[in-house]
GROMACS .gro file of C-alpha atoms in nm:
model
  368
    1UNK     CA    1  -5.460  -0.451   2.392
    2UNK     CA    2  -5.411  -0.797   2.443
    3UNK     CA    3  -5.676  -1.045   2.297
    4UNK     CA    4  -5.811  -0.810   2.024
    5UNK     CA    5  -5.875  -0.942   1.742
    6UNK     CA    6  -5.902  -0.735   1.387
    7UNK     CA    7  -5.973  -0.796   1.037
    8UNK     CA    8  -5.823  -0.657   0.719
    9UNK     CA    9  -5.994  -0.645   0.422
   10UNK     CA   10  -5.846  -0.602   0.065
   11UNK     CA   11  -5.980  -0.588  -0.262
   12UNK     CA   12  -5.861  -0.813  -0.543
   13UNK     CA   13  -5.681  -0.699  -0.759
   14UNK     CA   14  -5.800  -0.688  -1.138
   15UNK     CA   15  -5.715  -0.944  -1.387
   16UNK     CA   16  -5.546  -0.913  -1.722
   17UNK     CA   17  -5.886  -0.976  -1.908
   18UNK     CA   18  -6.013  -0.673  -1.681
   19UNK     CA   19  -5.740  -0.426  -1.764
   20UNK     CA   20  -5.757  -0.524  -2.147
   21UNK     CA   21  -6.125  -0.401  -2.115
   22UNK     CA   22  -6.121  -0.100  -1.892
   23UNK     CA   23  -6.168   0.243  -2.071
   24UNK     CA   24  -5.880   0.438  -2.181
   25UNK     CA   25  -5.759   0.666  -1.918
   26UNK     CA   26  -5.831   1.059  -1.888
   27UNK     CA   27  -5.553   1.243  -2.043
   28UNK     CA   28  -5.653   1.587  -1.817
   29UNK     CA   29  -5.626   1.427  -1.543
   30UNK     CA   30  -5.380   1.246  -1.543
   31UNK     CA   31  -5.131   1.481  -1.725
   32UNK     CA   32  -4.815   1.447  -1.502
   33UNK     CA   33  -4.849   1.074  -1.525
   34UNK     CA   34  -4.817   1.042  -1.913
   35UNK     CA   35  -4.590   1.289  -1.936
   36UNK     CA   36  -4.292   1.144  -2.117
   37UNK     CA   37  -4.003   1.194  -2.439
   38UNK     CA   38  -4.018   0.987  -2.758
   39UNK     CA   39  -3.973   0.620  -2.752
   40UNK     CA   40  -3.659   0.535  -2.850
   41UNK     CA   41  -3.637   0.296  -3.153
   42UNK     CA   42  -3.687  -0.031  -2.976
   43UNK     CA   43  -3.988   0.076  -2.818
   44UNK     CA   44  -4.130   0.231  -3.128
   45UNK     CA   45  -4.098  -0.076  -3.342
   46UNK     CA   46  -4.213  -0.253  -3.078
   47UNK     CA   47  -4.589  -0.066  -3.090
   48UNK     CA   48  -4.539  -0.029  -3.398
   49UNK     CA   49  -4.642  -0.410  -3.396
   50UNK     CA   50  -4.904  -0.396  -3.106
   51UNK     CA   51  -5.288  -0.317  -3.096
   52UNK     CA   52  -5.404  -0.018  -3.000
   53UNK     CA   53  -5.510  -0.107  -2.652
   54UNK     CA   54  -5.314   0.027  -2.352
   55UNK     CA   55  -5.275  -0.274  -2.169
   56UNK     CA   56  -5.220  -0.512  -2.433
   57UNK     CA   57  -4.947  -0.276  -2.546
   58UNK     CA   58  -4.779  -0.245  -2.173
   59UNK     CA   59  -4.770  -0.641  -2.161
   60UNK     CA   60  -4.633  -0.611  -2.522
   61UNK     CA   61  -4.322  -0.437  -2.424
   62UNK     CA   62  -4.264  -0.581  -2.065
   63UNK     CA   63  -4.279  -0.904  -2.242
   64UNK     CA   64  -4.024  -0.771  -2.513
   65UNK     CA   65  -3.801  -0.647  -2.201
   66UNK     CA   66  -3.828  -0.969  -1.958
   67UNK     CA   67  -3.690  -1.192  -2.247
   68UNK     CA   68  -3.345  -0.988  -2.267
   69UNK     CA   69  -3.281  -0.809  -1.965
   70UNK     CA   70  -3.049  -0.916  -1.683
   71UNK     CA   71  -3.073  -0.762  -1.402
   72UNK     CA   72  -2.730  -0.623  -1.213
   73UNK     CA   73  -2.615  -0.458  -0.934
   74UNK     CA   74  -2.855  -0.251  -0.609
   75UNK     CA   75  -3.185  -0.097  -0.708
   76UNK     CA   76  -3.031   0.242  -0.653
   77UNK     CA   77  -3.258   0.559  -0.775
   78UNK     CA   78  -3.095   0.743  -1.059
   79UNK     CA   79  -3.257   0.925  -1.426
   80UNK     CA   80  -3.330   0.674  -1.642
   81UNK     CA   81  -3.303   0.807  -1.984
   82UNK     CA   82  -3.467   0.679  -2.326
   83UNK     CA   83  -3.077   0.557  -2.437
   84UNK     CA   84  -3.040   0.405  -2.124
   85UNK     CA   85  -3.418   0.188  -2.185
   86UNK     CA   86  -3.291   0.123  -2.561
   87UNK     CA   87  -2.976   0.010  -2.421
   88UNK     CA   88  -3.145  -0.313  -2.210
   89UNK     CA   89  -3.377  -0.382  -2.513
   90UNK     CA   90  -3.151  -0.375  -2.771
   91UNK     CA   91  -2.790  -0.329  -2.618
   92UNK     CA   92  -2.616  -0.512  -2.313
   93UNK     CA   93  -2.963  -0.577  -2.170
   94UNK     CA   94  -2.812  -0.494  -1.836
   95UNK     CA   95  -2.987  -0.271  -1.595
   96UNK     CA   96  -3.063  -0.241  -1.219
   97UNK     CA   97  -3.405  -0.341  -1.071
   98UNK     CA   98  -3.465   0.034  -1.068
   99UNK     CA   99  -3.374   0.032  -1.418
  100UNK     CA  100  -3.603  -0.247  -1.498
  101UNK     CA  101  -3.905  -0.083  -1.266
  102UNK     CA  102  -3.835   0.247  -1.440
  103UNK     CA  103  -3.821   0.154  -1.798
  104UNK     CA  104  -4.174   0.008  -1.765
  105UNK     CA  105  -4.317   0.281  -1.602
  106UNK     CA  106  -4.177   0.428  -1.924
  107UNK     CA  107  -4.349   0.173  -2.144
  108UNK     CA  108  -4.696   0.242  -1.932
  109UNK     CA  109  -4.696   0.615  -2.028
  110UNK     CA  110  -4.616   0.509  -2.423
  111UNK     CA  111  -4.837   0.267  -2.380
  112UNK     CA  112  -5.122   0.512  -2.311
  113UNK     CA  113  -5.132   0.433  -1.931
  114UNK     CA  114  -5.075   0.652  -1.649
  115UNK     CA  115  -4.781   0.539  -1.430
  116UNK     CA  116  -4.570   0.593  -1.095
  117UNK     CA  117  -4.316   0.417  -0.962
  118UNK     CA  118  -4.426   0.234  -0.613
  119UNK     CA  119  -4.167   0.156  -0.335
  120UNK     CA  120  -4.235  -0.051  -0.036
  121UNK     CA  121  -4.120  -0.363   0.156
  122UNK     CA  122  -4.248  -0.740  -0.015
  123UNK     CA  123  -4.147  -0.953   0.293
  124UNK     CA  124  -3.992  -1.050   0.664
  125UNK     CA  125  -3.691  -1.244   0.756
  126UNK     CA  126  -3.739  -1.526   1.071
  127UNK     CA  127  -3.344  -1.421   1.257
  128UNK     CA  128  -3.348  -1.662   1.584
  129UNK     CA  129  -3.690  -1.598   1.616
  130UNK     CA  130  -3.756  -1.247   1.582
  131UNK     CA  131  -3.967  -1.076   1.277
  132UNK     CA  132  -3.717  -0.880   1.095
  133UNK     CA  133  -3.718  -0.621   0.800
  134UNK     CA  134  -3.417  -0.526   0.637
  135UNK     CA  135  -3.293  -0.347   0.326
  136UNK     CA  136  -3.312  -0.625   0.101
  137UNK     CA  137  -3.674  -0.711   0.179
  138UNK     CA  138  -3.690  -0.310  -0.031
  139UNK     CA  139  -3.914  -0.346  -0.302
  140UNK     CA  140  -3.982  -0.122  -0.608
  141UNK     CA  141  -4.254  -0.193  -0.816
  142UNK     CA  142  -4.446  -0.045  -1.118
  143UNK     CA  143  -4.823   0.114  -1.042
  144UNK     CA  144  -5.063   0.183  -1.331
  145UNK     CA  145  -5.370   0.331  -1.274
  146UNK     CA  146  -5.691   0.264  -1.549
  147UNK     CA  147  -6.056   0.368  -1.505
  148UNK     CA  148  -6.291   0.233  -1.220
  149UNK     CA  149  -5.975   0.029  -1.061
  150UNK     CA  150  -5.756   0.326  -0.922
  151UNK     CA  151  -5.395   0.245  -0.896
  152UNK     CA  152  -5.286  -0.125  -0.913
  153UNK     CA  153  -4.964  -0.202  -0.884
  154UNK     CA  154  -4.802  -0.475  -1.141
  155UNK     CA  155  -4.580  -0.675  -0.951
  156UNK     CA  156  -4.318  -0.887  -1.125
  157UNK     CA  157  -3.898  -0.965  -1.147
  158UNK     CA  158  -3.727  -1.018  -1.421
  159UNK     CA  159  -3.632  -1.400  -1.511
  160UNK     CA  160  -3.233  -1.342  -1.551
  161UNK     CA  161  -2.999  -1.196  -1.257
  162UNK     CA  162  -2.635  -1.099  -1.255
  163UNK     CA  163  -2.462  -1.379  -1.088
  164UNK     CA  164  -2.320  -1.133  -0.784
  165UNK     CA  165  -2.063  -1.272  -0.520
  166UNK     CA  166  -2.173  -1.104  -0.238
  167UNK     CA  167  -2.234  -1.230   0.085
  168UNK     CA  168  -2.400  -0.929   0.269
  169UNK     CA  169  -2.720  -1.026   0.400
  170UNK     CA  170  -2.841  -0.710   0.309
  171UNK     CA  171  -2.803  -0.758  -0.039
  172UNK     CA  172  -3.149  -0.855  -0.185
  173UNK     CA  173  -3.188  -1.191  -0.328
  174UNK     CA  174  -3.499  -1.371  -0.511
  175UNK     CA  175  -3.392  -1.737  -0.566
  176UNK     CA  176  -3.685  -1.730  -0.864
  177UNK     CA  177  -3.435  -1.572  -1.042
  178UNK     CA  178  -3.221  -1.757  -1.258
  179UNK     CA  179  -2.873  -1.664  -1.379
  180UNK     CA  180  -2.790  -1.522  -1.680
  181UNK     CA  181  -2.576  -1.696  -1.921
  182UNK     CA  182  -2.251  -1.423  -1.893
  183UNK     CA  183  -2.202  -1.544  -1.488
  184UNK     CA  184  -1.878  -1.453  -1.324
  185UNK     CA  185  -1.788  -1.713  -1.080
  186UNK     CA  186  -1.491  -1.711  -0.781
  187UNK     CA  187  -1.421  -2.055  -0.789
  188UNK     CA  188  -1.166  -2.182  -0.545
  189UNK     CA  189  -1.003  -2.574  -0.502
  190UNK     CA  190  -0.732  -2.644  -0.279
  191UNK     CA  191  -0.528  -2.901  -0.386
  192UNK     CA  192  -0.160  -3.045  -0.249
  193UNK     CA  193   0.111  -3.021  -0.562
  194UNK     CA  194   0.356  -3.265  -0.554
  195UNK     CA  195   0.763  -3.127  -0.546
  196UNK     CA  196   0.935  -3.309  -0.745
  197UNK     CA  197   1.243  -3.140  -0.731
  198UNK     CA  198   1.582  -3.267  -0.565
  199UNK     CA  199   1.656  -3.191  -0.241
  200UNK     CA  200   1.993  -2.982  -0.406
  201UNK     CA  201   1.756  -2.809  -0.620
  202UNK     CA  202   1.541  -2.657  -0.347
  203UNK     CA  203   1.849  -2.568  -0.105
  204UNK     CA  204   1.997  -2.398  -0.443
  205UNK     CA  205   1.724  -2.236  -0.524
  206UNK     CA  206   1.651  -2.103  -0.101
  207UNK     CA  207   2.018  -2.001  -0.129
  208UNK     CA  208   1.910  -1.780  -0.470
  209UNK     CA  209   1.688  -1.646  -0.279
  210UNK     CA  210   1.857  -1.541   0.011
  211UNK     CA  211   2.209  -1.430  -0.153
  212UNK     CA  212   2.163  -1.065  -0.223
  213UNK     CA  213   2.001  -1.021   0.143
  214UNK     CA  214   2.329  -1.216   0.287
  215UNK     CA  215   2.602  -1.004   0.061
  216UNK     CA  216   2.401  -0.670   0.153
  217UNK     CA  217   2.455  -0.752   0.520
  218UNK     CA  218   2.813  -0.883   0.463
  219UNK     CA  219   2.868  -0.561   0.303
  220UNK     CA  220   2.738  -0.374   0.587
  221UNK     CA  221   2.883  -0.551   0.838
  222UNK     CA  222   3.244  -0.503   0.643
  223UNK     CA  223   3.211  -0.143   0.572
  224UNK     CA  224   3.141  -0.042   0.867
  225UNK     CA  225   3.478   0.012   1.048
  226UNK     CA  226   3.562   0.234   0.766
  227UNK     CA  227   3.216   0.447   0.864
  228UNK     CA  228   3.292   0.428   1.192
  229UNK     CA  229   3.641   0.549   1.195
  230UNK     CA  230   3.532   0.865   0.958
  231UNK     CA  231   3.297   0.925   1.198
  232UNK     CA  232   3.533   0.907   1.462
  233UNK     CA  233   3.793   1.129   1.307
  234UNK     CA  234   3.532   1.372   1.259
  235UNK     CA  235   3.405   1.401   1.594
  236UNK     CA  236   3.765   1.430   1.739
  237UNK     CA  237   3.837   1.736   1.503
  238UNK     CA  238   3.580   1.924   1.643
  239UNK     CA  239   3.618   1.860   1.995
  240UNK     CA  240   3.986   1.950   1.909
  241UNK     CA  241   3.916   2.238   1.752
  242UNK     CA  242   3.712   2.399   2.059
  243UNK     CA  243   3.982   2.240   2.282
  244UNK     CA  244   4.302   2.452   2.134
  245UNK     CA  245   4.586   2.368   1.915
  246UNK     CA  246   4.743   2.117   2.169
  247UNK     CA  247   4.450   1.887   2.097
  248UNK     CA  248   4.430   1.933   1.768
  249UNK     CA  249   4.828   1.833   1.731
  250UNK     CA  250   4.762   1.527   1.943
  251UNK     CA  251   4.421   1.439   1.694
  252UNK     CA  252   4.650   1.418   1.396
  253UNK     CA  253   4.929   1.218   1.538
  254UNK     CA  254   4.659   1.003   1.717
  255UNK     CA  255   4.517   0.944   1.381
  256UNK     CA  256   4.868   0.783   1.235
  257UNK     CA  257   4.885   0.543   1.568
  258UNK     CA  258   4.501   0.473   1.502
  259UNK     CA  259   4.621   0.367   1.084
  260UNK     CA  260   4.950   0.205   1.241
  261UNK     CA  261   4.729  -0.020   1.499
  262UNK     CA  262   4.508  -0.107   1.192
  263UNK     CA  263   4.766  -0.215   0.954
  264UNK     CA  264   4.982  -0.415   1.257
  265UNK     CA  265   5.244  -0.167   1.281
  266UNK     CA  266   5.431  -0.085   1.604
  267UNK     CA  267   5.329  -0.115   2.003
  268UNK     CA  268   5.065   0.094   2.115
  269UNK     CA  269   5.270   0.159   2.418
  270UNK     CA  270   5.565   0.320   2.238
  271UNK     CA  271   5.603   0.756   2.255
  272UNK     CA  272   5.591   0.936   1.951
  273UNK     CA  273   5.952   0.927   1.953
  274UNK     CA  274   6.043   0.574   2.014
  275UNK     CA  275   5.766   0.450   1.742
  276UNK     CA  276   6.009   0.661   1.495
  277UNK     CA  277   6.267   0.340   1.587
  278UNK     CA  278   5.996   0.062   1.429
  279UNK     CA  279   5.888   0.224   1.068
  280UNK     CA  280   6.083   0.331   0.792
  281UNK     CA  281   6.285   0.662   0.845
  282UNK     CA  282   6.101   0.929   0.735
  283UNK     CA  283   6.157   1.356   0.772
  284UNK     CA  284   5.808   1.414   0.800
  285UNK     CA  285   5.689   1.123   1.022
  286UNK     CA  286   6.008   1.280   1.240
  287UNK     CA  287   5.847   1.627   1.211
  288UNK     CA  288   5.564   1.545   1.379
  289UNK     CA  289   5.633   1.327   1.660
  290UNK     CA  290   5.880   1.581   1.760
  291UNK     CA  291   5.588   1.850   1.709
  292UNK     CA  292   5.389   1.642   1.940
  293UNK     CA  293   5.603   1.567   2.189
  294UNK     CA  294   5.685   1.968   2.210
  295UNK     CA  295   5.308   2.038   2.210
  296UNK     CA  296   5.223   1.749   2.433
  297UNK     CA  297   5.507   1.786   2.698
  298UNK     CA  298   5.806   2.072   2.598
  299UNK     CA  299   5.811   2.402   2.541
  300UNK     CA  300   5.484   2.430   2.310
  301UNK     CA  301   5.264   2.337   2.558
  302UNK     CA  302   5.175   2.693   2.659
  303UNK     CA  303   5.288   2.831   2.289
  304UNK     CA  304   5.137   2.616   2.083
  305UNK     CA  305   4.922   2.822   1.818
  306UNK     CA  306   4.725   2.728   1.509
  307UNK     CA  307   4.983   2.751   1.289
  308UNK     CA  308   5.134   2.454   1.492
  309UNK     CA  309   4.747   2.264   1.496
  310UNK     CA  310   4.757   2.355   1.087
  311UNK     CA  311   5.092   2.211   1.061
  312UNK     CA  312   5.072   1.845   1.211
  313UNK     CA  313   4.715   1.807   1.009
  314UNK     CA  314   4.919   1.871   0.697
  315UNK     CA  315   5.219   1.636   0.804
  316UNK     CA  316   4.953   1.385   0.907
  317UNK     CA  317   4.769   1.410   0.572
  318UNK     CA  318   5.071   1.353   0.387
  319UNK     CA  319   5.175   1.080   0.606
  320UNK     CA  320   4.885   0.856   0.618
  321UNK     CA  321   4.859   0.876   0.243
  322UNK     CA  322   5.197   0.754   0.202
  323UNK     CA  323   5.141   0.474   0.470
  324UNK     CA  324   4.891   0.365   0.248
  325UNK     CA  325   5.066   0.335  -0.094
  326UNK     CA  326   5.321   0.144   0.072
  327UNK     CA  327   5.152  -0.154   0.165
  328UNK     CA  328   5.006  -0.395  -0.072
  329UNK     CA  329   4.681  -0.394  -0.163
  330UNK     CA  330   4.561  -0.675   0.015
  331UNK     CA  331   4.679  -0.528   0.365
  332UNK     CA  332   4.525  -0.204   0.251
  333UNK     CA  333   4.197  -0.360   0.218
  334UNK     CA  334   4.239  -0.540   0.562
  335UNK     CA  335   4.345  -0.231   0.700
  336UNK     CA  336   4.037  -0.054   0.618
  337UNK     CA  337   3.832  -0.289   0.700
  338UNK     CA  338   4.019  -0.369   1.042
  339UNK     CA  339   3.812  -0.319   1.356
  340UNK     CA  340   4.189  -0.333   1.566
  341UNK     CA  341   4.153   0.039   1.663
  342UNK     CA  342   3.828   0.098   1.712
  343UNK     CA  343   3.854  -0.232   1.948
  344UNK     CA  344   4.201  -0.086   2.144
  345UNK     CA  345   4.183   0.297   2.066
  346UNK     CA  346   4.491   0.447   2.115
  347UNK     CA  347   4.382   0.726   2.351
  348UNK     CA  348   4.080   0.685   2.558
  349UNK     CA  349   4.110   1.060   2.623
  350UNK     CA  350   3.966   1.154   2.316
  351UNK     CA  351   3.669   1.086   2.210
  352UNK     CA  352   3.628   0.780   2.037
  353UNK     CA  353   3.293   0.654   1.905
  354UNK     CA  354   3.084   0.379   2.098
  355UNK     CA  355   2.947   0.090   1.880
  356UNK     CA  356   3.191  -0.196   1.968
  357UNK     CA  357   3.273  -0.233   2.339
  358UNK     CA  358   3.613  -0.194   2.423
  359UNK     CA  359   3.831  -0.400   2.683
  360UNK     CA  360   3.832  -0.231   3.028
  361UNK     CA  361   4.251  -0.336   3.031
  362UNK     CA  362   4.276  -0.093   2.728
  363UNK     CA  363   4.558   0.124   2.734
  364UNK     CA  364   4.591   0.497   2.768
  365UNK     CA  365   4.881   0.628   2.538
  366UNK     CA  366   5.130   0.850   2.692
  367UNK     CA  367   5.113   1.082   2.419
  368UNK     CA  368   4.738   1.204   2.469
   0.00000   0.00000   0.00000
C-alpha cells in the first residue's frame, strides 16, 4: 500500500580471517556436496603446495586460476570435466564464466569445502527511466558453505575477458574486466585513394570489363535469325503435315523463296515458274516449281498424295544445299544471318513466327 515503509535486514557476510578459522565441515552431511573425481594434475600440484586448511586452499587455487584464465564467450550451462579445468590452468586458459564458476566449485570440494553453484541476477539497467532486468544482468556465482556461517556465496570475476565484438545489449558486460592480451579487433578506416591512372587506362580497362558481356549479346542478337528461321521451318512442317500434301508441297518450295529472299535472289512477286527465268537453269529447281504449280493450281490439286509432299521435300533438300555451295562464303554468312525473310515472309498464309514485326504492305505470294 502506498506509504509503507519496510526494512530489510542482512547479515554480513564472513571475512577471510573468519573462514580460515571456522571448523572443517561435516563430511555426512554434506556428502553430495564434496562429491567429486580426482584433481587433475594442475590442481594436485597445486595442494600439493598449500596448507591443510580448506579455505586457505580454495583461495590457493582460485588465485592460481584468476592469474591465467580469460574468460570467453556466454555463461552457458554445460559438464565441466577435470580436462576441461586442467585445460584453463594449464592449457589455453580459456573458459566461459560458467566454466570459471564451475571449476571453483570444483576446487571447493578438493579443497575440503562443500560447494554449489548459485545463480541469480547482480544488478538493474536505468532504460528511459524505467528499472529494467535483462539477461545480461544473469549472474552465476560460487556458494561454499563452512560451520556456524551456512552458505556464503564467494562473489568474484575473473581479471581478463575475451575481447568480443558484439553489440547486443543482452550480452553481459563488466567494464572491471580488462582484456586479455590475444584481442581480436574489427577495425575499420575509410580513407579516399587517389587514381592515378590515365583517363585511356580506365576507359580500357571499363571496356575489358564489359567486352565478353557485349560479344555474348552481339552473338545473340546475330544468331538469332538463324534460330528463328529453324523454328519457323519447323512449325510450318507440322501444320503442313496435318494440312495434306498440298501444303506440305507449298512448305518446301516456300522454303527455297524464303533462302532466295535471304541471299537477294529474285522478286518475291514472281510464280514458281517465272522465278525459273532469274537463277541458273537447273532440272530439279524445274521439277519442283512445276510440282507446285500442279499441286497449287493444276491437276494435283485434288490428287496430290504423299508421295508428291515426300517428293518436293527431297527436291527442296537437295536444292537449298546446292544454293548454298554456290555462293561465296561471305554471302553465305550474310545469308544466314539475314533477317530479309523473316522481315517480308514470302507467304503470310503460313505460319510464320512472330518476333520481328512485319510491314502491313507485305506481300502475299501467289504461289501459297
Amino acid at each position: 500500500p502506498a506509504g509503507l515503509t519496510y526494512t530489510v535486514t542482512l547479515p554480513k557476510y564472513p571475512t577471510g580471517a573468519q573462514l580460515e578459522a571456522a571448523p572443517h565441515a561435516d563430511t555426512r552431511k554434506f556428502k553430495e556436496f564434496l562429491d567429486i573425481p580426482k584433481p587433475p594434475p594442475a590442481v594436485a600440484d597445486i595442494l600439493a603446495h598449500t596448507p591443510d586448511n580448506p579455505w586457505l586452499r580454495l583461495d590457493a587455487l582460485r588465485s592460481a586460476l584468476n592469474k591465467v584464465v580469460i574468460a570467453t564467450g556466454p555463461g552457458v550451462p554445460r559438464d565441466v570435466t577435470t580436462a576441461r579445468v586442467q585445460k584453463m590452468l594449464v592449457g589455453n586458459h580459456e573458459g566461459s564464466p560458467f566454466d570459471i564458476v564451475a571449476a571453483e566449485a570444483m576446487f571447493a570440494r578438493w579443497a575440503g569445502v562443500p560447494s554449489r553453484i548459485g545463480f541469480g541476477f547482480d544488478g538493474i539497467n536505468d532504460e528511459d527511466g524505467k528499472k529494467t532486468v535483462r539477461p545480461k544482468n544473469a549472474a552465476q556465482f560460487l556458494e561454499v558453505n563452512f560451520a556456524g556461517y551456512g552458505w556464503v556465496p564467494i562473489i568474484g570475476a575473473p581479471p581478463k575477458a575475451k575481447e568480443n565484438l558484439n553489440t547486443d545489449k543482452n550480452a553481459k558486460f563488466d567494464p572491471s574486466i580488462a582484456p586479455s592480451g590475444d584481442v581480436a579487433v574489427e577495425l575499420k578506416i575509410p580513407i579516399e585513394v587517389d587514381n592515378y591512372r590515365a583517363l585511356y587506362q580506365q576507359i580500357r580497362a571499363l571496356l575489358l570489363n564489359v567486352s565478353p558481356f557485349v560479344l555474348l549479346a552481339l552473338l545473340t542478337y546475330l544468331g538469332a535469325p538463324y534460330v528463328q528461321k529453324t523454328r519457323r521451318l519447323s512449325k510450318r512442317r507440322k501444320w503442313a503435315e496435318a494440312e495434306g500434301p498440298v501444303a506440305q508441297i507449298a512448305v518446301e518450295y516456300a522454303e527455297i523463296r524464303e533462302l532466295a529472299s535471304d541471299l537477294g535472289v529474285g522478286d518475291p512477286y514472281d510464280t514458281p515458274l517465272e522465278f525459273l527465268n532469274r537463277v541458273v537453269e537447273d532440272d530439279d529447281h524445274t521439277e519442283l516449281a512445276w510440282l507446285t504449280t500442279r499441286a497449287l493450281y493444276g491437276d494435283l490439286n485434288a490428287a496430290a498424295t504423299s508421295e508428291h509432299a515426300a517428293a518436293a521435300r527431297d527436291l527442296a533438300e537437295s536444292l537449298r544445299k546446292r544454293i548454298m555451295r554456290a555462293q561465296p562464303f561471305q554471302v553465305r554468312v550474310f545469308g544466314i544471318l539475314s533477317r530479309a525473310s523473316l522481315a517480308e515472309p514470302y507467304s503470310d498464309e503460313l505460319p510464320n513466327v512472330r518476333l520481328l514485326r512485319r510491314r502491313r504492305n507485305q506481300h502475299t505470294a501467289r504461289t501459297a
